[in-house]
PDB file of C-alpha atoms and ligand atoms in Angstrom:
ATOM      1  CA  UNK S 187       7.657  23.925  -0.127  1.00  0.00           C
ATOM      2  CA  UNK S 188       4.116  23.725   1.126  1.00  0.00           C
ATOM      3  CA  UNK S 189       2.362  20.224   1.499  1.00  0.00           C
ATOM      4  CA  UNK S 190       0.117  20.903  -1.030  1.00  0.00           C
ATOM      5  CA  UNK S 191       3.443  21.655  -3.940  1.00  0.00           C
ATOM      6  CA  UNK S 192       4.985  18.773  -2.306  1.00  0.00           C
ATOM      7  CA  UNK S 193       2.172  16.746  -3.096  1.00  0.00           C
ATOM      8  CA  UNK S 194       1.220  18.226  -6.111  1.00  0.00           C
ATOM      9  CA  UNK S 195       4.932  17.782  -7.420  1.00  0.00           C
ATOM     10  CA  UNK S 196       4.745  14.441  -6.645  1.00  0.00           C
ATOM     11  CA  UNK S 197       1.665  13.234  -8.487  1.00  0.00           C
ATOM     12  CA  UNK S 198       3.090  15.197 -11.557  1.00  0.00           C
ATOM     13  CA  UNK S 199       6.335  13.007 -11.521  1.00  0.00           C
ATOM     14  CA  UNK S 200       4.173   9.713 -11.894  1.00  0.00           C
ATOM     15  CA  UNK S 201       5.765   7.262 -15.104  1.00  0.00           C
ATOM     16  CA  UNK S 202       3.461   7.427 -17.464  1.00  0.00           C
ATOM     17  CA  UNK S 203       4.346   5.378 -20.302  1.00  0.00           C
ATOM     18  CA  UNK S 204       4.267   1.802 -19.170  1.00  0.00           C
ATOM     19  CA  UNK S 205       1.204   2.426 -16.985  1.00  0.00           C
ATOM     20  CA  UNK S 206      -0.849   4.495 -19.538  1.00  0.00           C
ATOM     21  CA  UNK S 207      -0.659   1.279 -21.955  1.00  0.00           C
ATOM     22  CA  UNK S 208      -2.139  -1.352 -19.023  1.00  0.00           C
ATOM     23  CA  UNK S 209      -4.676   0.986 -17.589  1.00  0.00           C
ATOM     24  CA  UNK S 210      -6.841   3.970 -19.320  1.00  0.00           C
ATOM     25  CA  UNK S 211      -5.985   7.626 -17.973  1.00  0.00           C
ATOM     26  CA  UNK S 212      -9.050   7.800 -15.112  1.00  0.00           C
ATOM     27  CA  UNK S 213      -8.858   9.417 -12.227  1.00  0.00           C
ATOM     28  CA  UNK S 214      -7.949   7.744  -9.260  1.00  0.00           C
ATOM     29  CA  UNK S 215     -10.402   9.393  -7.278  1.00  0.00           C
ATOM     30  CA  UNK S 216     -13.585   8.738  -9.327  1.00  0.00           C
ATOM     31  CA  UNK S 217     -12.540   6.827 -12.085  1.00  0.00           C
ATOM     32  CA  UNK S 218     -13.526   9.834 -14.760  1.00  0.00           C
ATOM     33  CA  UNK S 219     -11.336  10.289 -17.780  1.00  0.00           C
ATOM     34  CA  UNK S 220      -8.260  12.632 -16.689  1.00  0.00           C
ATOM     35  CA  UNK S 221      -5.045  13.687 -18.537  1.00  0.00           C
ATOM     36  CA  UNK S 222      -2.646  11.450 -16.567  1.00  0.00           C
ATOM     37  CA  UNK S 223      -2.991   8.083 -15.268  1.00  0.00           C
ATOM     38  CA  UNK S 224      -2.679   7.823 -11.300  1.00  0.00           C
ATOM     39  CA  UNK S 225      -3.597  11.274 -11.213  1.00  0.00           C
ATOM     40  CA  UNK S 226      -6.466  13.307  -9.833  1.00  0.00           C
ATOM     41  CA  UNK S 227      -8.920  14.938 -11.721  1.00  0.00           C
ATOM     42  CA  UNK S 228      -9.572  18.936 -10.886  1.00  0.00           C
ATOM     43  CA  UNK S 229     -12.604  17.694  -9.140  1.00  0.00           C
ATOM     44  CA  UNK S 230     -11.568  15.096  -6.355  1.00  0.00           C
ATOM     45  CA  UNK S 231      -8.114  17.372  -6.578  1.00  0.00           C
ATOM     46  CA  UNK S 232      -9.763  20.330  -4.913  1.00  0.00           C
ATOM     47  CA  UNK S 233     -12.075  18.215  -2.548  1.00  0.00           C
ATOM     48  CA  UNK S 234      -8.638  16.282  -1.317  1.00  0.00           C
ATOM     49  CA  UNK S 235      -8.428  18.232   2.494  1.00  0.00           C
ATOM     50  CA  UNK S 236      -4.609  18.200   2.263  1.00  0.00           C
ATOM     51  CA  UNK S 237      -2.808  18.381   5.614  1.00  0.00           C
ATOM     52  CA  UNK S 238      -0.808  21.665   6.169  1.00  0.00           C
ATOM     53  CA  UNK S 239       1.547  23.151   8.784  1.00  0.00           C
ATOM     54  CA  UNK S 240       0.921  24.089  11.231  1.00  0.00           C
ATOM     55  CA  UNK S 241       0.456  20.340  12.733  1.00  0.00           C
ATOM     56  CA  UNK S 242       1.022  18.716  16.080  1.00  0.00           C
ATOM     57  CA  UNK S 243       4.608  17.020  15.978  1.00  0.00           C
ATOM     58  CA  UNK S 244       3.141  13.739  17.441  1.00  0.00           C
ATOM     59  CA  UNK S 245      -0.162  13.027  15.721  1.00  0.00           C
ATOM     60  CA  UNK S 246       0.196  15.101  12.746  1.00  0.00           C
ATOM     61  CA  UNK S 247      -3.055  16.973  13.425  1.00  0.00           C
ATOM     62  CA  UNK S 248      -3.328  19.930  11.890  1.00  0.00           C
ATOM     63  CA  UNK S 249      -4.165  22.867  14.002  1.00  0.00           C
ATOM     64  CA  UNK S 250      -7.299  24.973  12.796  1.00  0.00           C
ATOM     65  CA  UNK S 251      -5.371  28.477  13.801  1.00  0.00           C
ATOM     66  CA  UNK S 252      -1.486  29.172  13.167  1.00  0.00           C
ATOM     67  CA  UNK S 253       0.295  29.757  17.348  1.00  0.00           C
ATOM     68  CA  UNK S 254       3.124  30.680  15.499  1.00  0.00           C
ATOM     69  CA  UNK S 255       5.384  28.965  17.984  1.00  0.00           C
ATOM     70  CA  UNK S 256       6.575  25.637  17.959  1.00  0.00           C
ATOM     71  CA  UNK S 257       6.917  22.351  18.285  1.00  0.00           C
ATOM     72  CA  UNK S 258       3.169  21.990  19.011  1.00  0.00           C
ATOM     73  CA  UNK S 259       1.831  19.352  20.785  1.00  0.00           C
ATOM     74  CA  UNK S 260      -1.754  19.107  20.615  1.00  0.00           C
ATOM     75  CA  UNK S 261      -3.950  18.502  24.037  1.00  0.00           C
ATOM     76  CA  UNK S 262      -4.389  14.953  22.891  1.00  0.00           C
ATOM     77  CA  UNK S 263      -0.666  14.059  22.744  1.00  0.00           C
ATOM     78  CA  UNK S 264       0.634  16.039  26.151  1.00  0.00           C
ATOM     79  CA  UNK S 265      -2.636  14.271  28.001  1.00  0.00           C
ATOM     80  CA  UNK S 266      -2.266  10.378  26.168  1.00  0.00           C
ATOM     81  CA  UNK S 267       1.153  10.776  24.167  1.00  0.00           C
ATOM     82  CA  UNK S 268       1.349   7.817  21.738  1.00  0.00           C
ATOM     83  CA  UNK S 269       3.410   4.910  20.979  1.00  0.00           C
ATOM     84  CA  UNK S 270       5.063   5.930  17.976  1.00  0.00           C
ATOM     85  CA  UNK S 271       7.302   9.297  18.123  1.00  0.00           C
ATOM     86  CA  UNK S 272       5.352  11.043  15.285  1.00  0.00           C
ATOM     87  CA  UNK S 273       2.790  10.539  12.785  1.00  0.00           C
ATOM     88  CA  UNK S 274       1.856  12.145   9.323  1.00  0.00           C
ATOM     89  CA  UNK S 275      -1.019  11.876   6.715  1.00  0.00           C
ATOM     90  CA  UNK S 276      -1.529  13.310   3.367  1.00  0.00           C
ATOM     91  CA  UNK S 277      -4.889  14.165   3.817  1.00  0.00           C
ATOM     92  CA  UNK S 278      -7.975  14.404   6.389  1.00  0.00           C
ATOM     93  CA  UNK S 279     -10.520  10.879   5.904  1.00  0.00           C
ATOM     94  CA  UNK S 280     -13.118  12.667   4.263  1.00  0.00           C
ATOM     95  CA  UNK S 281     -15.329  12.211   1.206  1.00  0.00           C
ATOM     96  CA  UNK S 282     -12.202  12.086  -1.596  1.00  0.00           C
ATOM     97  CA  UNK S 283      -9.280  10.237   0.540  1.00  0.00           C
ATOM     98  CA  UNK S 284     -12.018   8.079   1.684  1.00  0.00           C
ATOM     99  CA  UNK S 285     -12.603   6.568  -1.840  1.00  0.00           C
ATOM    100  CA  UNK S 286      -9.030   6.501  -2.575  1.00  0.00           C
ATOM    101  CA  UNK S 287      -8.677   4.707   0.635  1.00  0.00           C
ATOM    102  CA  UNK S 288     -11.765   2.558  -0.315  1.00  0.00           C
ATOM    103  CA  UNK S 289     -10.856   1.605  -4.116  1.00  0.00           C
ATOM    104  CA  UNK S 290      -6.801   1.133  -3.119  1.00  0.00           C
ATOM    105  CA  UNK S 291      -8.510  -1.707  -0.298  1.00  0.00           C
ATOM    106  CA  UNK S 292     -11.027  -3.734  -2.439  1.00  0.00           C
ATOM    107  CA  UNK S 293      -9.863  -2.889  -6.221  1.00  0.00           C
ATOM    108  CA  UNK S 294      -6.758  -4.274  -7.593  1.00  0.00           C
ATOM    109  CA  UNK S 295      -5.010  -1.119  -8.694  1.00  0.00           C
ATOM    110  CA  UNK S 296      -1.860  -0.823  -8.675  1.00  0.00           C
ATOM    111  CA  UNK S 297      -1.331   2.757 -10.263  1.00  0.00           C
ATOM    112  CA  UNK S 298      -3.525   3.865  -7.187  1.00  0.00           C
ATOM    113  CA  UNK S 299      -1.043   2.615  -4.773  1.00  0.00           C
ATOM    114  CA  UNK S 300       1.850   4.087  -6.490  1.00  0.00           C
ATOM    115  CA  UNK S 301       0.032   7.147  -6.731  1.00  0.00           C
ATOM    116  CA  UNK S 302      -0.756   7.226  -2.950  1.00  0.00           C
ATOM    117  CA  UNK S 303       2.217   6.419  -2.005  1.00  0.00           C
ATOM    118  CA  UNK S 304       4.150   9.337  -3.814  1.00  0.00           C
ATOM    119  CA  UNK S 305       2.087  11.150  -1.957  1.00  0.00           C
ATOM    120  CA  UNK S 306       2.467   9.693   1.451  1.00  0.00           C
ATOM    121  CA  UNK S 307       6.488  10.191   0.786  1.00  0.00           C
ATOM    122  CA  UNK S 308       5.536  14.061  -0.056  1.00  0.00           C
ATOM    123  CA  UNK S 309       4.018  14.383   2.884  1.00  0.00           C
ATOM    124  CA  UNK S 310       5.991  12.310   5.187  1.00  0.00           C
ATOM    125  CA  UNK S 311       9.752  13.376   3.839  1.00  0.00           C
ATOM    126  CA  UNK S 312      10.577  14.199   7.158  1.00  0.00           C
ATOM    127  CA  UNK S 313      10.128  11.094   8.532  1.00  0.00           C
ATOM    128  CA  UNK S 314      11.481   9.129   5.567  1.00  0.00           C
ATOM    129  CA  UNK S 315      14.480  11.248   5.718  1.00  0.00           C
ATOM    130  CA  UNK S 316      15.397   9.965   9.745  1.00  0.00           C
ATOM    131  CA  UNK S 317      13.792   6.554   8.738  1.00  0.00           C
ATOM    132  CA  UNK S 318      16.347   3.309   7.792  1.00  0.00           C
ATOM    133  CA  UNK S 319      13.321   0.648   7.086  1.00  0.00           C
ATOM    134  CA  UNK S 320       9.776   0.679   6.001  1.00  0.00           C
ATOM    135  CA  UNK S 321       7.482  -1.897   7.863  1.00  0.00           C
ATOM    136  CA  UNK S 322       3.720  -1.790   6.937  1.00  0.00           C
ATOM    137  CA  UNK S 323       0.842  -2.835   8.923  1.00  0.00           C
ATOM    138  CA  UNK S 324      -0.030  -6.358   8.677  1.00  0.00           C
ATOM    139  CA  UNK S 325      -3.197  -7.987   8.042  1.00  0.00           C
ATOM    140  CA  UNK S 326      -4.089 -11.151   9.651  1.00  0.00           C
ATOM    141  CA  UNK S 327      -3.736 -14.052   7.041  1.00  0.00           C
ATOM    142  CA  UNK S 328      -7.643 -14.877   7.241  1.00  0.00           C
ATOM    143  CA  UNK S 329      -8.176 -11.309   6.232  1.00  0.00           C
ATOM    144  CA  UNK S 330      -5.217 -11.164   3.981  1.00  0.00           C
ATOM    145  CA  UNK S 331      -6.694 -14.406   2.233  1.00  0.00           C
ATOM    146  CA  UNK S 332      -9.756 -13.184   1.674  1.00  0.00           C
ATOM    147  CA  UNK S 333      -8.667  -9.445   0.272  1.00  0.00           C
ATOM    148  CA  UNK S 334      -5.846 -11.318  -1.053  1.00  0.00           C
ATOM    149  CA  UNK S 335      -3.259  -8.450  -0.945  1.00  0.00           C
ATOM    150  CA  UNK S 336      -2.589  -5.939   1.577  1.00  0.00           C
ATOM    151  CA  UNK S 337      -3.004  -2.114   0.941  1.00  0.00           C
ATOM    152  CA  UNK S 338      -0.475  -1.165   3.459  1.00  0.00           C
ATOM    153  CA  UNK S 339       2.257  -3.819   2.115  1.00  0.00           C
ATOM    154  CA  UNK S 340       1.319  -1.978  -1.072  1.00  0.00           C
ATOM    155  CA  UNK S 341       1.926   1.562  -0.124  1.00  0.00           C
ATOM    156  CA  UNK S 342       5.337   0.728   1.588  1.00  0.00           C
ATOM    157  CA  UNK S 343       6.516  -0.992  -1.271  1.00  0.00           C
ATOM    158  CA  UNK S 344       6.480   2.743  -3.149  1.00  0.00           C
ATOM    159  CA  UNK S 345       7.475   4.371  -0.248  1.00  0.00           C
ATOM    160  CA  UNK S 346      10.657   2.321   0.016  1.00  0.00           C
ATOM    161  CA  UNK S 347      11.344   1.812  -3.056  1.00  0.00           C
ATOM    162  CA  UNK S 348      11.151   5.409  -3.990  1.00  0.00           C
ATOM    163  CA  UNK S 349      13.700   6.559  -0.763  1.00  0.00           C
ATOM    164  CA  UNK S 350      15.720   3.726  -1.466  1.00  0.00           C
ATOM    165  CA  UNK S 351      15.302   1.653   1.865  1.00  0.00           C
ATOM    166  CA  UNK S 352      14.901  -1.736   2.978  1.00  0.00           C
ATOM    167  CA  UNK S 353      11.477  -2.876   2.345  1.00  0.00           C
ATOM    168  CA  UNK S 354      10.263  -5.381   5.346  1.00  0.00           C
ATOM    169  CA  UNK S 355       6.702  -6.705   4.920  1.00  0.00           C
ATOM    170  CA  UNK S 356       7.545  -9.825   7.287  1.00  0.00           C
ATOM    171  CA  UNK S 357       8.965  -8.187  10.199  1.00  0.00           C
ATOM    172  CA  UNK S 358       5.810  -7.573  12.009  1.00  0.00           C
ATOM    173  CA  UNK S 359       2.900 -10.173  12.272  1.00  0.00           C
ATOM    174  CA  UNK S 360      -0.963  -9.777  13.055  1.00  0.00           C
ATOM    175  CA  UNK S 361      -1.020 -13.018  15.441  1.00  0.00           C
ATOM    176  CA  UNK S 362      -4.551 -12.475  16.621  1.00  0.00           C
ATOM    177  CA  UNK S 363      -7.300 -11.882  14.056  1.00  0.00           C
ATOM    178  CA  UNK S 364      -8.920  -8.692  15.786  1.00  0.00           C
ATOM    179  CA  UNK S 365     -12.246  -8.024  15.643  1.00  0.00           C
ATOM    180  CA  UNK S 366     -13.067  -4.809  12.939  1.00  0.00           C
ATOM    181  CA  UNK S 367     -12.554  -1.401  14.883  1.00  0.00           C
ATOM    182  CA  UNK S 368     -15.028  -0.057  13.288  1.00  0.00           C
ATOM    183  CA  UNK S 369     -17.693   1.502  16.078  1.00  0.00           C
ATOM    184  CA  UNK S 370     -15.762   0.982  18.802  1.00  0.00           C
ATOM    185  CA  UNK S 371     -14.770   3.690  21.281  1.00  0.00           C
ATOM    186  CA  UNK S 372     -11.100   4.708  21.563  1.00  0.00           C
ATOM    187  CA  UNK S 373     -10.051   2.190  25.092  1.00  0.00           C
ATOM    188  CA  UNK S 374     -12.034  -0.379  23.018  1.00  0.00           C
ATOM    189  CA  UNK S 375      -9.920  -0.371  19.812  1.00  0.00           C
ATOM    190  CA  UNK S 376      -6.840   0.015  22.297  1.00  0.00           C
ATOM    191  CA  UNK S 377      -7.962  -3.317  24.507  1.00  0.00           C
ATOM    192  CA  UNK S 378      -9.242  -5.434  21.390  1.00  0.00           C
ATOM    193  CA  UNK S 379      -5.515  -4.441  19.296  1.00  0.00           C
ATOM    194  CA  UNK S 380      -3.689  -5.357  22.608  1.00  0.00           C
ATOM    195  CA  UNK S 381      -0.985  -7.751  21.993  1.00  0.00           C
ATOM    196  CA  UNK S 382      -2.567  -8.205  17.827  1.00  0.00           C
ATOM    197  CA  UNK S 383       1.292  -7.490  16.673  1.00  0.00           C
ATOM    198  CA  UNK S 384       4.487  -9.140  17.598  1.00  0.00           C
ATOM    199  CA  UNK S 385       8.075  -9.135  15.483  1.00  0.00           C
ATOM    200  CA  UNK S 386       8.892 -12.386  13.997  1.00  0.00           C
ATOM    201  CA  UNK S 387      11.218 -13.641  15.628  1.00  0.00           C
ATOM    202  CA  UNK S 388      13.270 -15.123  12.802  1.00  0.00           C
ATOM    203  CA  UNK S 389      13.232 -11.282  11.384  1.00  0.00           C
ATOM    204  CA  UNK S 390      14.074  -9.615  14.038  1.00  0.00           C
ATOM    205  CA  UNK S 391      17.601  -8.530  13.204  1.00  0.00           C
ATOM    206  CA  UNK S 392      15.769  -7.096   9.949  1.00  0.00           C
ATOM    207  CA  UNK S 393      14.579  -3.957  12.180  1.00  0.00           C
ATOM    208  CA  UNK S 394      16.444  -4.567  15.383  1.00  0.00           C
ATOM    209  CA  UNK S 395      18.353  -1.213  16.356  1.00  0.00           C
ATOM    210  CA  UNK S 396      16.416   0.376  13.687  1.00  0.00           C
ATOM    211  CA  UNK S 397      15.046   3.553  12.955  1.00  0.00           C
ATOM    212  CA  UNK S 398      11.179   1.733  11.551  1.00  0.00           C
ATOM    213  CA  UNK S 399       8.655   3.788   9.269  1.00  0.00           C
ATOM    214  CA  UNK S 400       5.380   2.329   9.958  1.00  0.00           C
ATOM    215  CA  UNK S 401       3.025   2.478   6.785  1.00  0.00           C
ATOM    216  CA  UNK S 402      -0.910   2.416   7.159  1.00  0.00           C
ATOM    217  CA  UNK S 403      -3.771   3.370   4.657  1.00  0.00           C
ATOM    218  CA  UNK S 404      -5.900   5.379   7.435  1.00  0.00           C
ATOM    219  CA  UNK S 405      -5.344   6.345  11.114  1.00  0.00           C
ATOM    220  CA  UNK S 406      -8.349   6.631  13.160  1.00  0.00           C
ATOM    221  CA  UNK S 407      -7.815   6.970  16.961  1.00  0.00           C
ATOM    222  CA  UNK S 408      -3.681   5.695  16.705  1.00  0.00           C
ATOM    223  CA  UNK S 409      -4.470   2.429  18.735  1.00  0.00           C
ATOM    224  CA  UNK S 410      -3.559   0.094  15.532  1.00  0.00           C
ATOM    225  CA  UNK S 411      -0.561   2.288  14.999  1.00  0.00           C
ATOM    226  CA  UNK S 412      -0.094   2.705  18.934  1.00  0.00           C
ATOM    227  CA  UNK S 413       0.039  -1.515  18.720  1.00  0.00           C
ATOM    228  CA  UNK S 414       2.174  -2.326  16.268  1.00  0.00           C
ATOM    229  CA  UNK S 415       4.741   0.497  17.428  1.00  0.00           C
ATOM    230  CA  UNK S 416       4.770  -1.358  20.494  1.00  0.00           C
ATOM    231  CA  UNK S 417       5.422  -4.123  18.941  1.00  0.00           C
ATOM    232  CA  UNK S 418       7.830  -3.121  16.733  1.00  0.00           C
ATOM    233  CA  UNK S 419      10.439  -1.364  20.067  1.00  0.00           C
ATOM    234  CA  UNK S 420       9.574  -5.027  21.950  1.00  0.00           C
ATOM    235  CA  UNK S 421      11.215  -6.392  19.146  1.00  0.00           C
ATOM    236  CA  UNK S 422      14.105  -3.830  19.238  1.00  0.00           C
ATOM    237  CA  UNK S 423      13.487  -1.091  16.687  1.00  0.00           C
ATOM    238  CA  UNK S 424      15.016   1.893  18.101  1.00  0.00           C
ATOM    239  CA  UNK S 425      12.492   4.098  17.198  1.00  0.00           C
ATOM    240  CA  UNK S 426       8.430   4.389  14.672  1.00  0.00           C
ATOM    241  CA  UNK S 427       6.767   6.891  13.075  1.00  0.00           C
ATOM    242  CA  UNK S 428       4.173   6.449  11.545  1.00  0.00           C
ATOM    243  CA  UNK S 429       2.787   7.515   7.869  1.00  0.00           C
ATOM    244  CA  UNK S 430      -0.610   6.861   6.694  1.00  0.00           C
ATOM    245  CA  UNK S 431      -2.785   8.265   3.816  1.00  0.00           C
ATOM    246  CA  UNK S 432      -5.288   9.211   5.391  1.00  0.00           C
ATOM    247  CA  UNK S 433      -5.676  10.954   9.244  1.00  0.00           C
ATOM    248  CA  UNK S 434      -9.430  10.611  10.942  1.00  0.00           C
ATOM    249  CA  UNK S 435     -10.362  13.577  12.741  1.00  0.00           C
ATOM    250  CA  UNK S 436     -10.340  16.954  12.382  1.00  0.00           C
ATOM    251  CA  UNK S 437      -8.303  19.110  13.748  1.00  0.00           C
ATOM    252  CA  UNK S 438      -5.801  19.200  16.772  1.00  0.00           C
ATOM    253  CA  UNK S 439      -7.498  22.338  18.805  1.00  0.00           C
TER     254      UNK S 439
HETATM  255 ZN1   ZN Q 221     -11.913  12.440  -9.928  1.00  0.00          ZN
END
């Protein structure tokens, strides 16, 4: 099965019933009227830059020409190779996943996240298939306050509750309020997400010896996700990968 079937299937298999009487069918790309709620219409569909084999096993960047041998590492990950063992997106941060991203962070929908989140376990079954928790990213109370839910709690929730495994949005803590990573340069997001994470301590045994899937809405260099995987083996997991939405970038080489 490709990743674009996988994905595909996956959106198909949405409820519909209970959702389609709280919101309208729109699509969750640009809010325009579409058969199915949670699903795309043909537009944002075909403008969705699905990530495909071949990919490098540790980022999850896709590689613009097929090798044809494997496992393939790409430049990036032999010269600085990350925190977390391996990392997969749906779909490369551009114009459509971008929106997604955007309306999932700052509109309260909840058939978006589910949506999303099928996705994300479409594309990441590999991962969810060695995983035996789901930990999202946290925000940092200020910022939780003042967005008042977060997107990656959200997405994890599907995710886990759609494999069937435990479901720990308290494990990990943001105990520094970081400074947004937008515009900085890749040692700059690493130094000003240094030390942002820690386990709670009182949770610890909830991931300790643990095989943790990290869940984020959008990686852009892998510091945040680099962070809170570092975090996460401090605290004892045994081992994080790491699934997002959305992968920044283009491709691996
Ligand atoms: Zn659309």
């Amino acid at each position: 099965m490709t990743a674009f079937e996988a994905v595909a299937s996956a959106l198909r298999g949405l409820p519909r019933g209970a959702l389609s009487l709280i919101y309208p069918p729109t699509c969750s790309g640009c809010g325009g009227a579409t058969a199915d709620p949670g699903a795309l219409c043909p537009a944002c569909w075909s403008g969705l830059r699905l990530i495909e084999e071949p990919l490098c096993q540790r980022f999850g960047t896709p590689f613009a020409v097929d090798l044809g041998v494997g496992p393939l590492l790409s430049p990036r990950a032999i010269a600085e190779p990350p925190v977390f063992a391996r990392a997969r997106a749906v779909a490369l941060y551009d114009e459509v996943a971008r929106r997604l991203v955007h309306r999932l962070k700052y509109e309260d929908r909840l058939d978006l996240a589910g949506a999303m989140g099928r996705m994300m376990a479409a594309s990441g079954r590999v991962l969810i298939a060695d995983a035996e928790c789901v930990v999202p990213v946290p925000l940092h109370r200020w910022r939780l306050w003042r967005r008042r839910f977060n997107q990656a709690a959200l997405l994890g929730r599907v995710i886990a509750g759609g494999a069937g495994l435990p479901f720990e949005p308290s494990a990990l803590v943001r105990v520094r309020a970081t400074r947004s990573q937008v515009g900085l340069s890749r040692a700059a997001r690493a130094e000003n997400l240094s030390g942002a994470f820690r386990v709670a301590e009182a949770q610890a045994h909830r991931i300790r010896g643990r095989r943790v899937l990290l869940i984020d809405d959008v990686m852009t260099t892998g510091a945040t996700g680099n962070a809170a995987a570092r975090a996460l083996l401090r605290g004892g997991a045994a081992s994080v990968d790491l699934l997002t939405f959305a992968l920044v970038g283009d491709t691996a080489g």
